[in-house]
Tab-separated table of C-alpha atoms in Angstrom:
chain	number	residue	atom	x	y	z
I	12	MET	CA	4.347	1.238	15.004
I	13	MET	CA	3.993	0.652	11.376
I	14	MET	CA	1.124	-0.814	9.396
I	15	VAL	CA	1.805	-4.002	7.536
I	16	VAL	CA	-0.785	-5.582	5.255
I	17	VAL	CA	-0.486	-9.268	5.100
I	18	ALA	CA	-2.149	-11.033	1.991
I	19	TYR	CA	-2.051	-14.785	1.455
I	20	ASP	CA	-3.245	-17.350	-0.857
I	21	VAL	CA	-3.215	-20.956	0.469
I	22	LYS	CA	-4.024	-23.891	-1.745
I	23	THR	CA	-6.842	-25.617	0.089
I	24	SER	CA	-7.233	-28.628	-2.312
I	25	ASP	CA	-6.310	-31.030	0.141
I	26	PRO	CA	-6.842	-31.339	3.982
I	27	GLN	CA	-3.183	-30.278	4.772
I	28	GLY	CA	-3.913	-27.033	2.698
I	29	ALA	CA	-7.122	-26.218	4.623
I	30	ARG	CA	-5.112	-26.633	7.959
I	31	ARG	CA	-2.317	-24.279	6.631
I	32	LEU	CA	-5.044	-21.790	5.867
I	33	ARG	CA	-6.547	-21.962	9.416
I	34	ARG	CA	-3.099	-21.829	11.056
I	35	VAL	CA	-2.114	-18.798	8.962
I	36	ALA	CA	-5.276	-16.921	9.834
I	37	LYS	CA	-4.927	-17.839	13.499
I	38	GLN	CA	-1.379	-16.684	13.427
I	39	CYS	CA	-2.339	-13.185	11.877
I	40	LEU	CA	-4.942	-12.726	14.426
I	41	ASN	CA	-2.244	-12.569	17.162
I	42	TYR	CA	-0.701	-9.507	15.395
I	43	GLY	CA	-3.671	-7.621	13.736
I	44	GLN	CA	-7.132	-7.651	12.548
I	45	ARG	CA	-8.765	-9.274	9.481
I	46	ALA	CA	-9.622	-6.829	6.752
I	47	GLN	CA	-10.781	-9.400	4.232
I	48	ASN	CA	-10.869	-13.164	3.845
I	49	SER	CA	-7.212	-13.426	3.218
I	50	VAL	CA	-5.983	-9.901	4.164
I	51	PHE	CA	-4.941	-8.826	7.488
I	52	GLU	CA	-3.792	-5.466	8.685
I	53	CYS	CA	-1.238	-5.468	11.362
I	54	LEU	CA	-0.172	-2.355	13.357
I	55	ILE	CA	3.183	-3.647	14.728
I	56	ASP	CA	6.941	-2.823	15.243
I	57	GLU	CA	9.694	-4.125	13.175
I	58	THR	CA	10.479	-7.033	15.674
I	59	ASN	CA	6.957	-8.277	15.814
I	60	PHE	CA	6.746	-8.114	12.066
I	61	GLN	CA	9.878	-10.293	11.579
I	62	LYS	CA	8.446	-12.690	14.102
I	63	LEU	CA	5.088	-12.845	12.243
I	64	LYS	CA	6.823	-13.547	8.891
I	65	LEU	CA	8.959	-16.224	10.334
I	66	GLU	CA	6.045	-17.876	11.906
I	67	LEU	CA	3.874	-17.605	8.624
I	68	LEU	CA	6.821	-18.932	6.577
I	69	ALA	CA	7.119	-21.914	8.883
I	70	ILE	CA	3.319	-22.756	8.142
I	71	ILE	CA	3.056	-22.210	4.401
I	72	ASP	CA	4.071	-24.356	1.491
I	73	GLU	CA	6.242	-22.123	-0.370
I	74	LYS	CA	5.673	-24.454	-3.441
I	75	GLN	CA	1.959	-23.908	-3.429
I	76	ASP	CA	0.953	-20.848	-1.344
I	77	SER	CA	1.620	-17.291	-1.789
I	78	LEU	CA	2.338	-14.690	1.092
I	79	ARG	CA	2.800	-11.005	0.367
I	80	PHE	CA	3.541	-8.255	2.892
I	81	TYR	CA	2.836	-4.639	2.005
I	82	ARG	CA	4.568	-2.072	4.275
I	83	LEU	CA	2.593	1.036	4.641
I	84	GLY	CA	4.779	2.578	7.391
I	85	ASN	CA	3.887	4.673	10.365
I	86	HIS	CA	1.820	7.262	8.496
I	87	TYR	CA	-0.621	4.954	6.989
I	88	GLN	CA	-4.018	6.281	7.471
I	89	GLY	CA	-4.048	8.436	4.225
I	90	LYS	CA	-2.866	5.231	2.267
I	91	ILE	CA	-5.808	2.967	3.049
I	92	GLU	CA	-9.300	3.401	1.138
I	93	VAL	CA	-12.017	1.137	2.289
I	94	TYR	CA	-15.232	0.650	0.501
I	95	GLY	CA	-18.114	-1.732	1.017
I	96	ALA	CA	-18.785	-4.456	3.622
I	97	LYS	CA	-16.531	-5.473	6.544
I	98	GLN	CA	-15.300	-2.149	7.824
I	99	THR	CA	-12.408	-2.722	10.324
I	100	LEU	CA	-11.851	-0.953	13.587
I	101	ALA	CA	-9.437	1.892	13.449
I	102	LEU	CA	-6.664	0.128	15.348
I	103	ASP	CA	-5.123	3.210	17.041
I	104	GLU	CA	-8.477	4.741	18.212
I	105	PRO	CA	-9.989	4.001	21.447
I	106	LEU	CA	-12.847	1.439	21.322
I	107	ILE	CA	-15.828	3.087	22.870
I	108	ILE	CA	-18.454	0.610	23.879
L	19	MET	CA	3.557	6.494	-11.380
L	20	MET	CA	2.505	4.961	-8.104
L	21	MET	CA	1.760	1.496	-6.836
L	22	VAL	CA	-1.762	0.804	-5.579
L	23	VAL	CA	-2.749	-2.583	-4.209
L	24	VAL	CA	-6.376	-3.583	-4.873
L	25	ALA	CA	-7.614	-6.245	-2.495
L	26	TYR	CA	-11.442	-7.230	-2.710
L	27	ASP	CA	-13.738	-9.872	-1.312
L	28	VAL	CA	-16.788	-10.385	-3.417
L	29	LYS	CA	-19.734	-12.469	-1.908
L	30	THR	CA	-20.287	-15.233	-4.600
L	31	SER	CA	-23.000	-17.139	-2.887
L	32	ASP	CA	-25.246	-16.273	-5.846
L	33	PRO	CA	-24.677	-16.128	-9.741
L	34	GLN	CA	-24.796	-12.187	-9.524
L	35	GLY	CA	-21.913	-12.373	-7.051
L	36	ALA	CA	-19.940	-14.769	-9.208
L	37	ARG	CA	-20.444	-12.272	-12.166
L	38	ARG	CA	-19.233	-9.209	-9.944
L	39	LEU	CA	-16.099	-11.151	-9.103
L	40	ARG	CA	-15.373	-11.991	-12.715
L	41	ARG	CA	-16.001	-8.241	-13.733
L	42	VAL	CA	-13.985	-6.817	-10.686
L	43	ALA	CA	-10.927	-9.053	-11.774
L	44	LYS	CA	-11.381	-8.211	-15.526
L	45	GLN	CA	-11.258	-4.510	-14.716
L	46	CYS	CA	-8.317	-4.716	-12.448
L	47	LEU	CA	-6.384	-6.668	-15.253
L	48	ASN	CA	-6.717	-3.566	-17.303
L	49	TYR	CA	-4.617	-1.448	-14.793
L	50	GLY	CA	-2.241	-3.956	-13.241
L	51	GLN	CA	-1.309	-7.571	-12.635
L	52	ARG	CA	-2.818	-10.209	-10.395
L	53	ALA	CA	-0.571	-10.780	-7.418
L	54	GLN	CA	-3.103	-13.227	-5.843
L	55	ASN	CA	-6.553	-14.567	-6.311
L	56	SER	CA	-8.244	-11.280	-5.004
L	57	VAL	CA	-5.215	-8.974	-4.802
L	58	PHE	CA	-3.907	-6.855	-7.827
L	59	GLU	CA	-0.899	-4.500	-7.992
L	60	CYS	CA	-1.345	-1.648	-10.182
L	61	LEU	CA	1.415	0.732	-11.140
L	62	ILE	CA	-0.795	3.735	-12.134
L	63	ASP	CA	-1.083	7.617	-12.070
L	64	GLU	CA	-3.633	9.372	-9.941
L	65	THR	CA	-6.068	9.851	-12.788
L	66	ASN	CA	-6.168	6.187	-13.572
L	67	PHE	CA	-6.509	5.178	-10.081
L	68	GLN	CA	-9.439	7.355	-9.678
L	69	LYS	CA	-10.881	5.838	-12.805
L	70	LEU	CA	-10.317	2.373	-11.602
L	71	LYS	CA	-11.891	3.183	-8.338
L	72	LEU	CA	-15.092	4.525	-9.989
L	73	GLU	CA	-15.259	1.502	-12.364
L	74	LEU	CA	-14.912	-1.039	-9.461
L	75	LEU	CA	-17.341	0.953	-7.233
L	76	ALA	CA	-19.881	0.633	-10.128
L	77	ILE	CA	-19.368	-2.964	-10.149
L	78	ILE	CA	-19.418	-4.073	-6.506
L	79	ASP	CA	-22.408	-4.410	-4.200
L	80	GLU	CA	-21.153	-2.233	-1.367
L	81	LYS	CA	-23.701	-4.056	1.094
L	82	GLN	CA	-21.925	-7.482	0.469
L	83	ASP	CA	-18.651	-6.798	-1.044
L	84	SER	CA	-15.430	-5.341	0.318
L	85	LEU	CA	-13.029	-3.336	-1.623
L	86	ARG	CA	-9.632	-2.041	-0.204
L	87	PHE	CA	-6.916	0.211	-1.760
L	88	TYR	CA	-3.514	0.576	-0.339
L	89	ARG	CA	-1.304	3.222	-1.693
L	90	LEU	CA	2.379	2.291	-1.562
L	91	GLY	CA	3.448	5.482	-3.530
L	92	ASN	CA	6.134	5.838	-6.009
L	93	HIS	CA	8.847	4.337	-4.025
L	94	TYR	CA	7.296	1.142	-3.541
L	95	GLN	CA	9.815	-1.662	-4.351
L	96	GLY	CA	11.113	-1.716	-0.684
L	97	LYS	CA	7.662	-1.996	0.698
L	98	ILE	CA	6.562	-5.174	-0.883
L	99	GLU	CA	7.743	-8.495	0.225
L	100	VAL	CA	6.865	-11.792	-1.710
L	101	TYR	CA	7.192	-15.373	-0.636
L	102	GLY	CA	6.036	-18.713	-2.098
L	103	ALA	CA	4.143	-19.389	-5.270
L	104	LYS	CA	2.770	-16.782	-8.022
L	105	GLN	CA	5.645	-14.573	-8.358
L	106	THR	CA	4.514	-11.506	-10.314
L	107	LEU	CA	6.664	-9.752	-13.161
L	108	ALA	CA	8.534	-6.599	-11.963
L	109	LEU	CA	6.080	-4.116	-13.764
L	110	ASP	CA	8.757	-1.534	-14.458
L	111	GLU	CA	11.409	-3.744	-15.637
L	112	PRO	CA	11.775	-4.756	-19.322
L	113	LEU	CA	10.326	-8.101	-20.110
L	114	ILE	CA	13.056	-10.147	-22.085
L	115	ILE	CA	11.500	-12.896	-23.917
């Protein structure tokens, strides 16, 4: 499994944009967790990454919206530094409740 | 030089937050280029990365704001995929005007 960071900017100046924004976030939630308002961290394999990418590309308006993927690879833990609010759960550690 | 992606969420519900947001963006501009509203791509060395980090940590309110750094390393070109609006300039290529 590899870590892919998904960052997007969706133009929400009209209702269609607001709808695209909701749909992009909803889609990303199927593959990972929200790290920030428009940044998701997805621990996925290559096949699911390609699927996610196609699904997001089908939602956004490429003339207005921006979509960026950052591949951190399998050994990603040392490549992410987090400060401040909204700590995310470590995806690959058991959740003890 | 290595590529570091800086992603931030600053709470702007009050004037101080709006000011922090402006100062964070301004600081990031000293080290790299804006990829999205709150995502910067910085091609920097370790020393400057540590400097940038300290400067940003001095600006944000860690109780309200979120700051994340994603280290893509030296060989980053194949790790970034960009779709849609706001293409950034390739930082390490000559700018021909």
